[in-house]
Amino acid sequence: MPLYNLTNRPRRLRRTSALRAMVQETQLTVNDLIYPVFVMEGENLKQEIVSMPDCYRYSLDLLIKEVKECYELGIKAIALFPLVTDDKKDNEGTESYNPDGLVQRTIKAIKAEVPEITIITDVALDPYSPFGHDGIVVDGQILNDETVAVLAKMSVSQARAGADMVAPSDMMDGRIGVIREALDEAGFTHVGIIAYSAKYASAYYGPFRDALESAPKFGDKKTYQMDIANSREAITEVELDIAEGADMVMVKPALAYLDIIRQVRDYTNIPVVAYNVSGEYAMIKAAAEKGWIDEKKIVLETLTSMKRAGSDLILTYFAKQVALMLK
Ligand code: PBG
């Protein structure tokens, strides 16, 4: 006789690893991962980003090798970010739509070597602007509509080079609709848009700005990125971006915003993307380096939490490491 006559004993389903696997609700697979990569000018260069251990900026020749390796590990998509030299930066971000710019050359070269991999490009002015802001600056203000016009040119230029999807990360109003129209008019109806819809003015982007030397030279990004305290506003942004033609919507950062991922998931049926950003990466790496946490387990737990919260896809600097782990 048992000590107590319990009707329900949830532990029954946790008794063996086979039972646990049978009732597991969330599975993380390599298909969920998008690998953000940094490209720079030059040859045979591989520079570790100080605040992002094991994460590198590559010159194009080495990046191609890295991307090939990732594709062979099953990673289906990369998100491309350029380190633009200072002499190419201007307030209007004109280099962003140079047909021979770093991003455009990189897209073409990767498509020639690894044609099946999905290339997602970043659409925003900050890597191209001496001010490090995501838009054109006049009298300390970030102009909206003038910036959107540049973003549309940038998107078309990236599509022309062979990008599969463009991902506007700038948070200007109305840019998804304008970009959609510009892509369609230029004959790129097949090129998709991943909208950074709920992108917060977060301190978690610090290491990324080190990687691209793109920290804002004055002020902060609070007049365009969202207030970290808001959640209903995230749904408003998602609603607008979907109405304007977004194919997928993103929540960024991810870990401190799992509630937002869940709300967006419940609001829409289109794919939801989470961005496991640089600061989230750096925190895990730093604690693991100190021997304070088990890196592999923490990485899998963290990414699983994002899927459980409702994201279909995750941009993560851990993508390659996870692809190796899941093999
Ligand atoms: C800029 C951009 C940022 C990130 C992606 N695109 C930084 C910012 O908004 O300042 C951050 C990514 C990360 O932290 O991993 N448009």
Tab-separated table of C-alpha atoms and ligand atoms in Angstrom:
chain	number	residue	atom	x	y	z
A	1	MET	CA	0.000	0.000	0.000
A	2	PRO	CA	1.287	3.479	-0.833
A	3	LEU	CA	1.578	5.938	1.979
A	4	TYR	CA	-0.859	8.246	0.217
A	5	ASN	CA	-3.551	7.523	-2.333
A	6	LEU	CA	-2.491	10.162	-4.845
A	7	THR	CA	-4.674	10.214	-7.968
A	8	ASN	CA	-2.164	12.184	-9.966
A	9	ARG	CA	1.535	11.436	-10.061
A	10	PRO	CA	3.110	13.541	-12.838
A	11	ARG	CA	6.446	11.908	-12.068
A	12	ARG	CA	5.183	8.766	-13.860
A	13	LEU	CA	5.901	10.461	-17.166
A	14	ARG	CA	9.382	11.476	-16.044
A	15	ARG	CA	10.487	8.033	-14.887
A	16	THR	CA	12.592	6.939	-17.871
A	17	SER	CA	14.416	8.844	-20.567
A	18	ALA	CA	12.199	7.160	-23.189
A	19	LEU	CA	9.057	8.437	-21.467
A	20	ARG	CA	10.569	11.884	-21.084
A	21	ALA	CA	11.414	12.002	-24.779
A	22	MET	CA	7.866	10.923	-25.670
A	23	VAL	CA	6.265	13.793	-23.780
A	24	GLN	CA	8.823	16.465	-24.620
A	25	GLU	CA	6.908	19.457	-25.963
A	26	THR	CA	9.669	21.527	-27.532
A	27	GLN	CA	12.506	20.352	-29.745
A	28	LEU	CA	15.399	22.506	-30.791
A	29	THR	CA	16.738	21.530	-34.214
A	30	VAL	CA	19.360	22.861	-36.561
A	31	ASN	CA	16.549	24.034	-38.859
A	32	ASP	CA	15.615	26.655	-36.266
A	33	LEU	CA	18.959	28.388	-36.333
A	34	ILE	CA	20.039	31.483	-38.224
A	35	TYR	CA	23.740	32.280	-37.931
A	36	PRO	CA	24.689	35.988	-37.798
A	37	VAL	CA	28.116	36.541	-39.393
A	38	PHE	CA	30.421	39.557	-39.624
A	39	VAL	CA	32.308	40.356	-42.805
A	40	MET	CA	35.183	42.809	-43.263
A	41	GLU	CA	37.433	44.016	-46.072
A	42	GLY	CA	40.797	42.359	-46.643
A	43	GLU	CA	42.207	38.902	-47.192
A	44	ASN	CA	42.938	35.998	-44.921
A	45	LEU	CA	41.657	37.873	-41.868
A	46	LYS	CA	39.909	36.318	-38.889
A	47	GLN	CA	39.624	38.649	-35.893
A	48	GLU	CA	38.049	37.559	-32.654
A	49	ILE	CA	35.575	40.056	-31.213
A	50	VAL	CA	36.876	40.893	-27.755
A	51	SER	CA	33.504	40.949	-26.027
A	52	MET	CA	32.267	37.895	-27.994
A	53	PRO	CA	34.755	35.030	-27.497
A	54	ASP	CA	34.759	32.425	-30.319
A	55	CYS	CA	32.974	34.883	-32.586
A	56	TYR	CA	34.939	36.430	-35.448
A	57	ARG	CA	34.962	39.057	-38.121
A	58	TYR	CA	36.086	37.419	-41.362
A	59	SER	CA	37.427	38.727	-44.610
A	60	LEU	CA	35.331	37.431	-47.481
A	61	ASP	CA	37.669	34.585	-48.491
A	62	LEU	CA	37.593	33.075	-44.990
A	63	LEU	CA	33.914	33.815	-44.475
A	64	ILE	CA	33.057	31.657	-47.475
A	65	LYS	CA	34.864	28.712	-45.873
A	66	GLU	CA	33.045	29.310	-42.604
A	67	VAL	CA	29.658	29.517	-44.321
A	68	LYS	CA	30.348	26.336	-46.285
A	69	GLU	CA	31.204	24.516	-43.075
A	70	CYS	CA	28.024	25.777	-41.425
A	71	TYR	CA	25.889	24.690	-44.349
A	72	GLU	CA	27.447	21.226	-44.180
A	73	LEU	CA	26.491	21.130	-40.497
A	74	GLY	CA	22.879	21.739	-41.513
A	75	ILE	CA	22.545	25.476	-40.881
A	76	LYS	CA	20.082	26.798	-43.453
A	77	ALA	CA	20.524	30.538	-43.120
A	78	ILE	CA	23.012	33.263	-42.300
A	79	ALA	CA	22.386	36.897	-41.398
A	80	LEU	CA	25.066	39.120	-42.844
A	81	PHE	CA	26.551	42.173	-41.078
A	82	PRO	CA	29.344	44.301	-42.584
A	83	LEU	CA	32.181	46.173	-40.901
A	84	VAL	CA	32.367	49.250	-43.113
A	85	THR	CA	35.585	51.283	-43.204
A	86	ASP	CA	35.340	54.893	-42.000
A	87	ASP	CA	36.144	56.382	-45.407
A	88	LYS	CA	32.964	54.778	-46.815
A	89	LYS	CA	30.665	56.200	-44.155
A	90	ASP	CA	28.394	59.184	-44.726
A	91	ASN	CA	25.220	60.564	-43.177
A	92	GLU	CA	23.030	59.293	-46.038
A	93	GLY	CA	24.556	55.810	-45.948
A	94	THR	CA	25.186	55.894	-49.700
A	95	GLU	CA	27.656	53.004	-49.498
A	96	SER	CA	24.765	50.750	-48.444
A	97	TYR	CA	23.446	50.609	-52.008
A	98	ASN	CA	26.782	50.556	-53.821
A	99	PRO	CA	26.478	47.564	-56.206
A	100	ASP	CA	30.148	46.792	-55.480
A	101	GLY	CA	29.852	47.349	-51.730
A	102	LEU	CA	31.121	44.810	-49.218
A	103	VAL	CA	27.700	43.269	-48.556
A	104	GLN	CA	26.833	43.017	-52.251
A	105	ARG	CA	30.188	41.364	-53.094
A	106	THR	CA	29.790	39.015	-50.155
A	107	ILE	CA	26.306	37.922	-51.183
A	108	LYS	CA	27.456	37.176	-54.729
A	109	ALA	CA	30.516	35.262	-53.577
A	110	ILE	CA	28.563	33.137	-51.091
A	111	LYS	CA	25.825	32.440	-53.641
A	112	ALA	CA	28.492	31.260	-56.085
A	113	GLU	CA	30.036	28.857	-53.556
A	114	VAL	CA	27.100	27.803	-51.355
A	115	PRO	CA	24.040	28.537	-53.497
A	116	GLU	CA	21.524	26.708	-51.304
A	117	ILE	CA	22.127	28.651	-48.119
A	118	THR	CA	19.576	31.350	-47.322
A	119	ILE	CA	21.174	34.791	-47.116
A	120	ILE	CA	19.452	37.329	-44.916
A	121	THR	CA	20.748	40.893	-45.061
A	122	ASP	CA	20.566	43.625	-42.448
A	123	VAL	CA	18.812	46.786	-43.563
A	124	ALA	CA	19.785	49.810	-41.465
A	125	LEU	CA	22.114	52.782	-41.707
A	126	ASP	CA	24.222	52.349	-38.568
A	127	PRO	CA	27.177	50.418	-40.079
A	128	TYR	CA	27.307	53.008	-42.885
A	129	SER	CA	26.865	56.179	-40.840
A	130	PRO	CA	29.613	58.138	-39.065
A	131	PHE	CA	27.019	58.790	-36.332
A	132	GLY	CA	26.315	55.101	-35.698
A	133	HIS	CA	22.586	55.793	-35.826
A	134	ASP	CA	20.098	53.780	-37.850
A	135	GLY	CA	18.921	56.787	-39.806
A	136	ILE	CA	19.940	60.095	-41.344
A	137	VAL	CA	20.845	62.661	-38.682
A	138	VAL	CA	19.863	66.327	-38.915
A	139	ASP	CA	20.250	68.639	-35.900
A	140	GLY	CA	20.527	65.658	-33.598
A	141	GLN	CA	17.232	64.196	-34.881
A	142	ILE	CA	16.879	60.919	-36.766
A	143	LEU	CA	14.832	61.599	-39.896
A	144	ASN	CA	12.181	58.997	-40.657
A	145	ASP	CA	10.954	59.257	-44.238
A	146	GLU	CA	14.297	60.280	-45.765
A	147	THR	CA	15.852	57.257	-44.055
A	148	VAL	CA	13.113	54.947	-45.332
A	149	ALA	CA	13.944	56.022	-48.895
A	150	VAL	CA	17.568	54.913	-48.367
A	151	LEU	CA	16.454	51.643	-46.765
A	152	ALA	CA	14.393	50.867	-49.868
A	153	LYS	CA	17.409	51.468	-52.133
A	154	MET	CA	19.592	49.344	-49.842
A	155	SER	CA	17.063	46.490	-49.912
A	156	VAL	CA	16.787	46.500	-53.703
A	157	SER	CA	20.575	46.578	-54.021
A	158	GLN	CA	20.904	43.591	-51.672
A	159	ALA	CA	18.165	41.708	-53.539
A	160	ARG	CA	19.886	42.429	-56.833
A	161	ALA	CA	23.113	40.961	-55.431
A	162	GLY	CA	21.176	37.781	-54.547
A	163	ALA	CA	19.854	38.163	-50.997
A	164	ASP	CA	16.991	35.763	-50.247
A	165	MET	CA	15.469	37.893	-47.509
A	166	VAL	CA	16.055	41.421	-46.271
A	167	ALA	CA	15.750	42.205	-42.577
A	168	PRO	CA	15.171	45.861	-41.679
A	169	SER	CA	16.533	46.374	-38.147
A	170	ASP	CA	16.194	50.162	-38.102
A	171	MET	CA	12.738	50.710	-36.527
A	172	MET	CA	11.762	53.599	-38.817
A	173	ASP	CA	7.995	53.949	-39.300
A	174	GLY	CA	6.507	52.602	-42.508
A	175	ARG	CA	9.647	51.026	-43.872
A	176	ILE	CA	8.237	47.556	-44.443
A	177	GLY	CA	5.580	48.816	-46.860
A	178	VAL	CA	7.985	51.054	-48.756
A	179	ILE	CA	10.598	48.289	-49.008
A	180	ARG	CA	7.973	45.766	-50.188
A	181	GLU	CA	6.850	48.114	-52.930
A	182	ALA	CA	10.420	48.915	-53.995
A	183	LEU	CA	11.345	45.221	-54.154
A	184	ASP	CA	8.247	44.392	-56.176
A	185	GLU	CA	8.790	47.249	-58.610
A	186	ALA	CA	12.380	46.124	-59.180
A	187	GLY	CA	11.205	42.581	-59.939
A	188	PHE	CA	12.023	40.989	-56.590
A	189	THR	CA	8.569	39.784	-55.584
A	190	HIS	CA	10.215	36.547	-54.410
A	191	VAL	CA	12.527	38.245	-51.906
A	192	GLY	CA	11.075	38.096	-48.397
A	193	ILE	CA	11.106	40.543	-45.511
A	194	ILE	CA	11.929	39.650	-41.924
A	195	ALA	CA	10.793	42.672	-39.930
A	196	TYR	CA	12.598	43.535	-36.738
A	197	SER	CA	9.188	44.541	-35.411
A	198	ALA	CA	9.592	44.569	-31.644
A	199	LYS	CA	13.127	45.816	-31.314
A	200	TYR	CA	13.903	47.356	-27.958
A	201	ALA	CA	16.362	50.115	-26.998
A	202	SER	CA	18.436	47.552	-25.159
A	203	ALA	CA	21.798	47.537	-23.426
A	204	TYR	CA	22.220	43.950	-24.633
A	205	TYR	CA	23.544	45.173	-28.018
A	206	GLY	CA	26.842	46.425	-26.591
A	207	PRO	CA	29.177	43.666	-27.849
A	208	PHE	CA	27.641	43.794	-31.368
A	209	ARG	CA	28.442	47.493	-31.559
A	210	ASP	CA	32.046	46.608	-30.637
A	211	ALA	CA	32.076	44.071	-33.468
A	212	LEU	CA	30.963	46.609	-36.060
A	213	GLU	CA	32.396	49.720	-34.395
A	214	SER	CA	28.874	51.068	-34.761
A	215	ALA	CA	28.021	52.478	-31.336
A	216	PRO	CA	26.023	55.731	-31.580
A	217	LYS	CA	28.352	58.723	-31.428
A	218	PHE	CA	25.789	60.790	-29.545
A	219	GLY	CA	22.659	60.076	-27.532
A	220	ASP	CA	20.892	56.741	-27.671
A	221	LYS	CA	18.385	54.966	-29.915
A	222	LYS	CA	15.301	55.602	-27.800
A	223	THR	CA	13.504	57.787	-30.347
A	224	TYR	CA	13.188	54.801	-32.683
A	225	GLN	CA	13.793	51.576	-30.754
A	226	MET	CA	11.117	50.594	-28.239
A	227	ASP	CA	10.945	51.320	-24.538
A	228	ILE	CA	12.037	48.188	-22.660
A	229	ALA	CA	9.020	48.594	-20.368
A	230	ASN	CA	6.391	48.177	-23.091
A	231	SER	CA	4.582	45.101	-24.335
A	232	ARG	CA	1.290	46.233	-25.918
A	233	GLU	CA	3.330	48.502	-28.182
A	234	ALA	CA	5.151	45.404	-29.467
A	235	ILE	CA	1.863	44.074	-30.772
A	236	THR	CA	1.114	47.408	-32.445
A	237	GLU	CA	4.480	47.258	-34.236
A	238	VAL	CA	3.892	43.644	-35.281
A	239	GLU	CA	0.399	44.483	-36.499
A	240	LEU	CA	1.688	47.343	-38.657
A	241	ASP	CA	4.574	45.343	-40.110
A	242	ILE	CA	2.306	42.456	-41.070
A	243	ALA	CA	-0.180	44.850	-42.666
A	244	GLU	CA	2.708	46.363	-44.641
A	245	GLY	CA	3.860	42.971	-45.922
A	246	ALA	CA	6.301	41.394	-43.464
A	247	ASP	CA	6.803	37.656	-44.105
A	248	MET	CA	8.207	37.050	-40.617
A	249	VAL	CA	8.344	39.205	-37.508
A	250	MET	CA	11.109	39.429	-34.960
A	251	VAL	CA	11.434	40.084	-31.260
A	252	LYS	CA	14.810	41.436	-30.146
A	253	PRO	CA	16.486	40.866	-27.700
A	254	ALA	CA	15.143	37.422	-26.804
A	255	LEU	CA	16.024	36.259	-23.313
A	256	ALA	CA	14.751	39.248	-21.332
A	257	TYR	CA	11.729	39.423	-23.668
A	258	LEU	CA	10.323	35.881	-23.632
A	259	ASP	CA	6.945	37.298	-22.607
A	260	ILE	CA	6.927	39.414	-25.764
A	261	ILE	CA	7.790	36.384	-27.925
A	262	ARG	CA	4.823	34.563	-26.394
A	263	GLN	CA	2.450	37.464	-26.979
A	264	VAL	CA	3.553	37.869	-30.581
A	265	ARG	CA	3.226	34.106	-31.131
A	266	ASP	CA	-0.345	34.209	-29.818
A	267	TYR	CA	-1.157	37.241	-31.942
A	268	THR	CA	-0.029	36.019	-35.386
A	269	ASN	CA	0.288	32.864	-37.429
A	270	ILE	CA	3.283	33.973	-39.497
A	271	PRO	CA	6.738	32.806	-38.349
A	272	VAL	CA	8.165	34.503	-35.270
A	273	VAL	CA	11.919	35.013	-35.029
A	274	ALA	CA	13.872	35.665	-31.819
A	275	TYR	CA	17.263	37.368	-31.785
A	276	ASN	CA	19.534	35.908	-29.107
A	277	VAL	CA	21.679	39.041	-29.143
A	278	SER	CA	25.339	39.732	-28.516
A	279	GLY	CA	24.968	40.660	-24.830
A	280	GLU	CA	23.119	37.422	-24.133
A	281	TYR	CA	25.939	35.560	-25.862
A	282	ALA	CA	28.641	37.461	-23.974
A	283	MET	CA	27.089	36.785	-20.560
A	284	ILE	CA	27.049	33.040	-21.113
A	285	LYS	CA	30.573	33.024	-22.535
A	286	ALA	CA	31.952	35.085	-19.657
A	287	ALA	CA	30.369	32.965	-16.941
A	288	ALA	CA	31.461	29.767	-18.705
A	289	GLU	CA	35.027	31.055	-19.005
A	290	LYS	CA	35.055	31.534	-15.252
A	291	GLY	CA	33.857	27.975	-14.832
A	292	TRP	CA	30.709	29.144	-13.095
A	293	ILE	CA	28.204	27.533	-15.461
A	294	ASP	CA	28.076	24.563	-17.830
A	295	GLU	CA	28.201	26.320	-21.197
A	296	LYS	CA	26.700	23.602	-23.385
A	297	LYS	CA	23.761	22.933	-21.083
A	298	ILE	CA	23.080	26.630	-20.543
A	299	VAL	CA	23.140	27.295	-24.293
A	300	LEU	CA	20.659	24.508	-25.040
A	301	GLU	CA	18.424	25.537	-22.143
A	302	THR	CA	18.464	29.181	-23.218
A	303	LEU	CA	17.644	28.491	-26.866
A	304	THR	CA	14.988	25.943	-25.908
A	305	SER	CA	13.328	28.577	-23.722
A	306	MET	CA	13.034	30.832	-26.768
A	307	LYS	CA	11.367	28.104	-28.790
A	308	ARG	CA	9.101	27.218	-25.890
A	309	ALA	CA	8.105	30.880	-25.625
A	310	GLY	CA	6.921	30.625	-29.221
A	311	SER	CA	9.691	31.510	-31.632
A	312	ASP	CA	10.045	29.405	-34.760
A	313	LEU	CA	13.518	30.638	-35.592
A	314	ILE	CA	16.418	31.966	-33.555
A	315	LEU	CA	19.266	34.175	-34.673
A	316	THR	CA	22.152	33.124	-32.488
A	317	TYR	CA	25.930	33.414	-32.410
A	318	PHE	CA	25.826	29.916	-30.889
A	319	ALA	CA	24.398	28.467	-34.131
A	320	LYS	CA	27.529	26.639	-35.246
A	321	GLN	CA	28.301	25.333	-31.766
A	322	VAL	CA	24.716	24.088	-31.406
A	323	ALA	CA	24.728	22.506	-34.859
A	324	LEU	CA	27.819	20.548	-33.771
A	325	MET	CA	26.168	19.570	-30.480
A	326	LEU	CA	22.986	18.373	-32.174
A	327	LYS	CA	24.894	16.214	-34.643
B	1	PBG	C1	21.626	47.698	-35.942
B	1	PBG	C2	21.638	46.356	-35.326
B	1	PBG	C3	21.995	46.105	-34.009
B	1	PBG	C4	21.949	44.727	-33.821
B	1	PBG	C5	21.552	44.154	-35.029
B	1	PBG	N1	21.349	45.187	-35.960
B	1	PBG	C6	22.449	47.037	-32.946
B	1	PBG	C7	21.688	48.233	-32.661
B	1	PBG	O1	20.497	48.348	-32.924
B	1	PBG	O2	22.306	49.150	-32.126
B	1	PBG	C8	22.292	44.061	-32.534
B	1	PBG	C9	22.565	42.608	-32.573
B	1	PBG	C10	23.203	42.072	-31.355
B	1	PBG	O3	23.385	42.748	-30.322
B	1	PBG	O4	23.553	40.881	-31.403
B	1	PBG	N2	20.684	48.003	-36.872
